[in-house]
Amino acid sequence: MASMTTRSDNPASSRFPVGRQAFPHRDLTGIGRLQRHEILFLLAEAQQWVEFNRQSAKHGDLLTGLTVINAFFENSTRTLLSFEIAGKRLGADVVNMHAAQSSVKKGETLIDTAITLNAMRADAIVIRHGSSGATQLIADQVDCPVLNAGDGQHEHPTQALLDALALREALVARGQSADDFTGLTITICGDILHSRVARSNLLCLQALGATVRLCAPPALMPTGIEAMGAEVHHDFDAALKGADVVMMLRLQTERMSGQFIPSPREYHHLYGLTKRRLGYASGDALVMHPGPMNRGVEIDSDVADMIDRSIITRQVEMGVAIRMACLEVLTRARRGVKGWS
Ligand code: CP
């Protein structure tokens, strides 16, 4: 078995309040509920799992005997698989519930589904749902930690955390600060209106000190988003000017009723990240995308695959480490870890 650290021998943990004060939440429903030091705590905890996951043998036992249920009411590749891998690498029994094959299809309500999962004595429930607030609704009905794997247009907290971890790693590789994103300008461009990723990232990146620019066609920009402290742009070239990081988002057609853009071709012309357009950003700007990508629409392949600038596959790698950290930290009380009950 690969060697495994716990909080007590994780050097990063000494920078944070002791025990439960470091992360006094039962659930992870949104970045909006977290303090800056709590975000940094999860990032620091995840770092040990990044290293653990790079070993050839990567099976631990901290969560042995615990049952993690991944209840996904919407499609997913990255989030579902990485939560499953994360739970298994920590030694938990992981069960996936796909809504398409569940009794939801027979008319069972979300609350009755939650009560059913709770009766099976899950030790953690990971939820993805198409309705904003669904995760909190379930959290209010169950006795175990609930982790939001994306709820409607509200939040996707573990995505924002993994994005921060990937960005931090890239900055450290360039000799820059690990924890403080002050002075960094990050342009997020795409379907901001329907994006829980944009919302969680805005909250997370600002908490870490970054300046965030949001760019979208007027029809895909939420009204009043400036109140959250973002710079709002509709001209992509202007939004890119001098940016240190460019994060592209796909058009979430599954959430659109009616036509929001004239055509994918016209959208690409105005808002697609091409190599030429990346030239408006800073000379070594990093490129990010949470996936899934629609190549040739919001991002060109020759940008998405730039080995020296794109950290898109690193984002996926960090997803497993972040989800391990979240599952491990949120189950400490149940596991009777000293200072966490
Ligand atoms: N980024 C993300 O949430 O991807 P999936 O929909 O594949 O989980």
Coordinates of C-alpha atoms and ligand atoms in Angstrom, one line a residue:
M1 CA 0.0 0.0 0.0
A2 CA 1.2 3.5 -0.8
S3 CA 2.2 5.7 2.2
M4 CA -0.6 7.9 3.4
T5 CA -0.5 11.1 5.4
T6 CA -3.2 12.3 7.7
R7 CA -3.9 15.9 8.9
S8 CA -1.6 15.5 11.9
D9 CA 1.4 14.8 9.7
N10 CA 0.4 17.1 6.8
P11 CA 2.8 20.1 7.2
A12 CA 0.4 22.5 5.5
S13 CA -2.2 21.9 8.2
S14 CA -0.2 23.8 10.8
R15 CA -1.1 27.2 9.1
F16 CA -4.8 26.8 9.9
P17 CA -7.0 26.8 13.0
V18 CA -6.9 23.5 15.0
G19 CA -9.5 20.8 14.5
R20 CA -13.0 21.6 13.4
Q21 CA -12.3 25.3 13.5
A22 CA -10.3 24.8 10.3
F23 CA -13.5 23.8 8.4
P24 CA -16.6 24.0 10.6
H25 CA -19.1 22.9 8.0
R26 CA -20.9 19.6 7.7
D27 CA -21.7 20.1 4.0
L28 CA -20.1 21.6 1.0
T29 CA -23.0 23.3 -0.8
G30 CA -21.3 26.4 -2.2
I31 CA -18.1 28.5 -2.2
G32 CA -20.3 31.4 -1.1
R33 CA -20.5 29.8 2.3
L34 CA -16.8 29.5 2.8
Q35 CA -14.2 31.9 4.3
R36 CA -11.0 32.5 2.5
H37 CA -9.0 30.5 5.1
E38 CA -11.4 27.6 4.7
I39 CA -10.8 27.5 0.9
L40 CA -7.1 27.6 1.5
F41 CA -7.4 24.8 4.0
L42 CA -9.1 22.5 1.5
L43 CA -6.4 23.5 -1.1
A44 CA -3.7 22.7 1.4
E45 CA -5.3 19.3 2.3
A46 CA -5.6 18.5 -1.4
Q47 CA -1.9 19.0 -2.1
Q48 CA -1.1 15.7 -0.2
W49 CA -3.5 13.8 -2.5
V50 CA -2.0 15.3 -5.6
E51 CA 1.3 13.7 -4.6
F52 CA -0.4 10.5 -3.4
N53 CA -2.2 10.1 -6.8
R54 CA 1.1 10.4 -8.7
Q55 CA 2.4 7.2 -7.0
S56 CA 2.0 3.9 -8.8
A57 CA 0.1 2.3 -5.9
K58 CA -2.7 4.7 -4.7
H59 CA -5.1 2.9 -2.5
G60 CA -5.5 4.2 1.0
D61 CA -7.8 3.3 4.0
L62 CA -8.8 6.4 5.8
L63 CA -12.5 6.0 4.7
T64 CA -12.6 2.2 5.1
G65 CA -16.1 1.0 6.2
L66 CA -17.7 4.3 5.0
T67 CA -20.3 4.4 2.2
V68 CA -20.3 7.3 -0.3
I69 CA -23.3 7.6 -2.6
N70 CA -22.9 9.6 -5.8
A71 CA -26.5 10.6 -6.8
F72 CA -26.3 12.2 -10.2
F73 CA -29.5 13.6 -11.7
E74 CA -27.6 15.1 -14.6
N75 CA -25.0 13.8 -17.0
S76 CA -21.3 14.0 -16.0
T77 CA -18.0 12.5 -16.9
R78 CA -15.3 14.3 -14.9
T79 CA -17.2 15.0 -11.7
L80 CA -18.8 11.6 -11.3
L81 CA -15.7 9.6 -12.2
S82 CA -13.4 11.8 -10.0
F83 CA -15.7 11.5 -7.0
E84 CA -15.9 7.7 -7.5
I85 CA -12.1 7.5 -7.9
A86 CA -11.6 9.8 -4.9
G87 CA -13.8 7.7 -2.6
K88 CA -12.2 4.4 -3.7
R89 CA -8.7 5.7 -3.3
L90 CA -9.6 6.6 0.3
G91 CA -10.9 3.1 0.9
A92 CA -14.7 3.9 0.9
D93 CA -17.4 1.8 -0.6
V94 CA -18.7 4.0 -3.4
V95 CA -22.2 3.5 -5.0
N96 CA -23.3 5.5 -8.0
M97 CA -27.0 6.3 -8.5
H98 CA -27.9 7.4 -12.0
A99 CA -31.3 9.2 -12.1
A100 CA -32.1 7.7 -15.5
Q101 CA -32.2 4.2 -13.9
S102 CA -33.7 5.2 -10.6
S103 CA -37.2 5.5 -9.2
V104 CA -37.0 9.2 -10.0
K105 CA -38.2 8.1 -13.4
K106 CA -41.3 6.6 -11.6
G107 CA -42.2 9.9 -10.1
E108 CA -40.3 9.8 -6.8
T109 CA -39.6 13.3 -5.4
L110 CA -36.2 14.6 -4.6
I111 CA -37.0 14.7 -0.9
D112 CA -38.2 11.1 -0.9
T113 CA -35.1 10.1 -2.8
A114 CA -33.0 11.9 -0.1
I115 CA -34.9 10.2 2.7
T116 CA -34.3 6.8 1.0
L117 CA -30.5 7.4 0.6
N118 CA -30.4 8.5 4.3
A119 CA -32.1 5.4 5.4
M120 CA -29.4 3.3 3.8
R121 CA -27.0 5.0 6.2
A122 CA -24.8 6.7 3.7
D123 CA -21.7 8.4 5.3
A124 CA -21.5 11.1 2.5
I125 CA -23.8 11.9 -0.3
V126 CA -22.6 13.7 -3.5
I127 CA -25.4 15.3 -5.5
R128 CA -25.6 16.7 -9.0
H129 CA -29.0 18.1 -9.9
G130 CA -30.4 20.4 -12.6
S131 CA -32.2 22.6 -10.0
S132 CA -30.4 25.4 -8.2
G133 CA -30.7 24.7 -4.5
A134 CA -31.4 21.0 -4.8
T135 CA -28.2 20.1 -2.8
Q136 CA -29.3 22.3 0.1
L137 CA -32.7 20.7 0.0
I138 CA -31.2 17.3 0.3
A139 CA -28.7 18.4 3.0
D140 CA -31.6 19.6 5.1
Q141 CA -33.2 16.1 5.0
V142 CA -30.2 13.8 5.7
D143 CA -27.9 13.1 8.7
C144 CA -24.6 12.9 6.7
P145 CA -22.3 15.3 4.9
V146 CA -23.6 16.4 1.5
L147 CA -21.3 17.6 -1.3
N148 CA -22.6 19.7 -4.2
A149 CA -21.4 18.3 -7.5
G150 CA -23.3 21.0 -9.4
D151 CA -26.8 22.3 -8.8
G152 CA -28.5 24.1 -11.7
Q153 CA -27.1 27.5 -12.3
H154 CA -26.2 28.0 -8.7
E155 CA -22.8 26.5 -7.8
H156 CA -20.2 23.8 -8.6
P157 CA -17.9 24.3 -5.6
T158 CA -15.4 21.4 -6.2
Q159 CA -14.9 22.7 -9.8
A160 CA -13.8 26.1 -8.5
L161 CA -11.6 24.5 -5.9
L162 CA -9.9 22.2 -8.4
D163 CA -9.5 25.2 -10.8
A164 CA -7.8 27.2 -8.0
L165 CA -5.5 24.2 -7.2
A166 CA -4.5 23.8 -10.9
L167 CA -3.9 27.5 -11.2
R168 CA -1.9 27.5 -8.0
E169 CA 0.3 24.7 -9.3
A170 CA 0.9 26.5 -12.6
L171 CA 1.8 29.7 -10.7
V172 CA 4.2 27.9 -8.4
A173 CA 5.9 26.3 -11.4
R174 CA 6.5 29.8 -12.6
G175 CA 7.9 30.9 -9.2
Q176 CA 4.8 32.9 -8.3
S177 CA 2.8 33.0 -5.1
A178 CA 0.8 29.9 -4.1
D179 CA -2.0 31.2 -1.9
D180 CA -2.5 34.8 -3.0
F181 CA -4.0 35.6 -6.4
T182 CA -3.8 39.3 -5.8
G183 CA -2.6 41.1 -8.9
L184 CA -3.9 38.3 -11.1
T185 CA -6.5 39.2 -13.8
I186 CA -8.7 36.3 -14.8
T187 CA -11.1 36.6 -17.8
I188 CA -14.0 34.1 -17.8
C189 CA -15.7 34.0 -21.1
G190 CA -18.8 32.1 -22.3
D191 CA -22.3 31.3 -21.2
I192 CA -22.1 33.1 -17.9
L193 CA -25.9 33.2 -17.5
H194 CA -26.3 29.4 -17.2
S195 CA -22.9 28.6 -15.6
R196 CA -22.6 27.4 -12.0
V197 CA -18.9 27.1 -12.8
A198 CA -18.6 30.8 -13.5
R199 CA -20.4 31.7 -10.3
S200 CA -18.3 29.4 -8.0
N201 CA -15.1 30.5 -9.7
L202 CA -16.0 34.2 -9.3
L203 CA -16.5 33.7 -5.6
C204 CA -13.4 31.5 -5.2
L205 CA -11.0 33.6 -7.3
Q206 CA -12.1 36.8 -5.7
A207 CA -11.8 35.3 -2.2
L208 CA -8.2 34.5 -3.1
G209 CA -7.5 38.1 -4.3
A210 CA -7.9 37.9 -8.1
T211 CA -9.6 40.5 -10.3
V212 CA -12.2 38.7 -12.3
R213 CA -13.6 39.8 -15.7
L214 CA -16.7 38.1 -17.0
C215 CA -17.4 38.2 -20.8
A216 CA -20.4 37.1 -22.7
P217 CA -22.9 38.3 -25.2
P218 CA -25.5 40.5 -23.5
A219 CA -28.2 37.7 -23.7
L220 CA -25.8 35.3 -21.8
M221 CA -24.8 37.7 -19.0
P222 CA -26.9 37.6 -15.8
T223 CA -28.4 41.0 -14.9
G224 CA -26.8 42.7 -11.9
I225 CA -23.7 40.4 -11.8
E226 CA -21.6 43.5 -11.3
A227 CA -22.9 43.5 -7.7
M228 CA -20.7 40.4 -7.1
G229 CA -17.6 42.5 -7.8
A230 CA -16.9 41.3 -11.4
E231 CA -15.9 43.5 -14.3
V232 CA -18.5 42.9 -17.0
H233 CA -17.5 42.8 -20.7
H234 CA -19.3 42.1 -24.0
D235 CA -16.3 42.7 -26.2
F236 CA -14.0 39.7 -25.9
D237 CA -10.9 41.4 -27.3
A238 CA -11.2 44.1 -24.6
A239 CA -11.8 41.6 -21.9
L240 CA -8.7 39.7 -22.8
K241 CA -6.4 42.7 -22.7
G242 CA -3.5 41.9 -20.4
A243 CA -5.3 39.0 -18.8
D244 CA -3.1 36.5 -16.9
V245 CA -5.6 33.7 -17.2
V246 CA -8.3 33.0 -19.7
M247 CA -11.1 30.5 -18.6
M248 CA -13.4 29.5 -21.4
L249 CA -16.9 28.1 -20.8
R250 CA -19.2 26.2 -23.2
L251 CA -22.6 27.2 -24.3
Q252 CA -25.0 25.2 -22.0
T253 CA -27.6 24.5 -24.6
E254 CA -29.4 22.0 -22.3
R255 CA -30.3 25.0 -20.0
M256 CA -31.4 27.3 -22.9
S257 CA -35.1 27.7 -23.8
G258 CA -35.2 29.6 -27.1
Q259 CA -32.3 31.0 -29.1
F260 CA -29.6 32.9 -27.3
I261 CA -27.0 33.1 -30.1
P262 CA -27.5 33.6 -33.8
S263 CA -25.4 30.5 -34.7
P264 CA -22.3 28.6 -33.3
R265 CA -20.3 30.0 -36.2
E266 CA -21.1 33.6 -35.3
Y267 CA -20.6 32.9 -31.7
H268 CA -17.1 31.6 -32.4
H269 CA -16.4 34.7 -34.5
L270 CA -17.1 37.0 -31.6
Y271 CA -16.4 34.9 -28.5
G272 CA -14.2 31.9 -29.6
L273 CA -10.7 31.7 -28.2
T274 CA -8.4 31.5 -31.1
K275 CA -4.6 31.7 -31.2
R276 CA -4.8 35.2 -32.7
R277 CA -7.2 36.4 -30.0
L278 CA -5.1 34.9 -27.2
G279 CA -2.4 37.4 -28.3
Y280 CA -4.5 40.2 -26.6
A281 CA -3.9 38.5 -23.2
S282 CA -0.5 38.7 -21.4
G283 CA 2.3 37.0 -23.2
D284 CA 2.3 33.9 -21.1
A285 CA -1.4 33.8 -20.2
L286 CA -2.7 30.4 -19.0
V287 CA -5.7 28.8 -20.7
M288 CA -8.4 26.9 -18.7
H289 CA -11.7 25.1 -19.4
P290 CA -13.7 23.1 -17.0
G291 CA -14.9 20.7 -19.7
P292 CA -16.6 19.4 -21.6
M293 CA -15.2 21.4 -24.5
N294 CA -16.9 22.2 -27.8
R295 CA -13.8 22.6 -29.9
G296 CA -14.3 25.1 -32.7
V297 CA -17.1 26.9 -30.8
E298 CA -15.8 28.5 -27.6
I299 CA -12.2 27.4 -28.1
D300 CA -10.0 26.3 -30.9
S301 CA -8.0 23.0 -30.7
D302 CA -4.6 24.8 -31.3
V303 CA -5.3 26.8 -28.1
A304 CA -6.8 24.0 -26.0
D305 CA -3.9 21.8 -26.7
M306 CA -1.0 24.4 -26.2
I307 CA 1.4 22.5 -24.0
D308 CA 3.0 25.6 -22.5
R309 CA -0.2 27.5 -21.9
S310 CA -3.2 25.2 -21.5
I311 CA -3.7 23.6 -18.1
I312 CA -7.0 21.9 -19.0
T313 CA -5.8 18.3 -18.4
R314 CA -4.2 19.5 -15.1
Q315 CA -7.6 20.7 -14.0
V316 CA -9.0 17.2 -14.5
E317 CA -6.1 15.7 -12.5
M318 CA -6.6 18.2 -9.7
G319 CA -10.3 17.2 -9.6
V320 CA -9.5 13.8 -8.0
A321 CA -7.2 15.4 -5.4
I322 CA -9.8 18.1 -4.4
R323 CA -12.6 15.5 -4.1
M324 CA -10.4 13.3 -2.0
A325 CA -9.7 16.3 0.3
C326 CA -13.4 17.2 0.5
L327 CA -14.5 13.7 1.3
E328 CA -11.8 13.1 3.8
V329 CA -12.3 16.5 5.6
L330 CA -16.1 16.3 5.7
T331 CA -16.1 12.7 7.1
R332 CA -13.7 13.5 10.0
A333 CA -16.5 14.0 12.5
R334 CA -18.1 10.6 11.6
R335 CA -14.7 8.9 11.8
G336 CA -14.1 10.3 15.2
V337 CA -10.9 12.2 14.2
K338 CA -9.6 14.0 17.3
G339 CA -10.8 17.6 17.5
W340 CA -13.5 17.1 14.8
S341 CA -16.4 15.5 16.6
Ligands
CP1 N1 -16.6 20.2 -15.4 C1 -17.6 19.3 -15.2 O1 -18.4 19.4 -14.3 O2 -17.6 18.2 -16.1 P1 -18.7 17.0 -16.1 O3 -20.0 17.6 -16.5 O4 -18.1 16.1 -17.1 O5 -18.7 16.5 -14.7

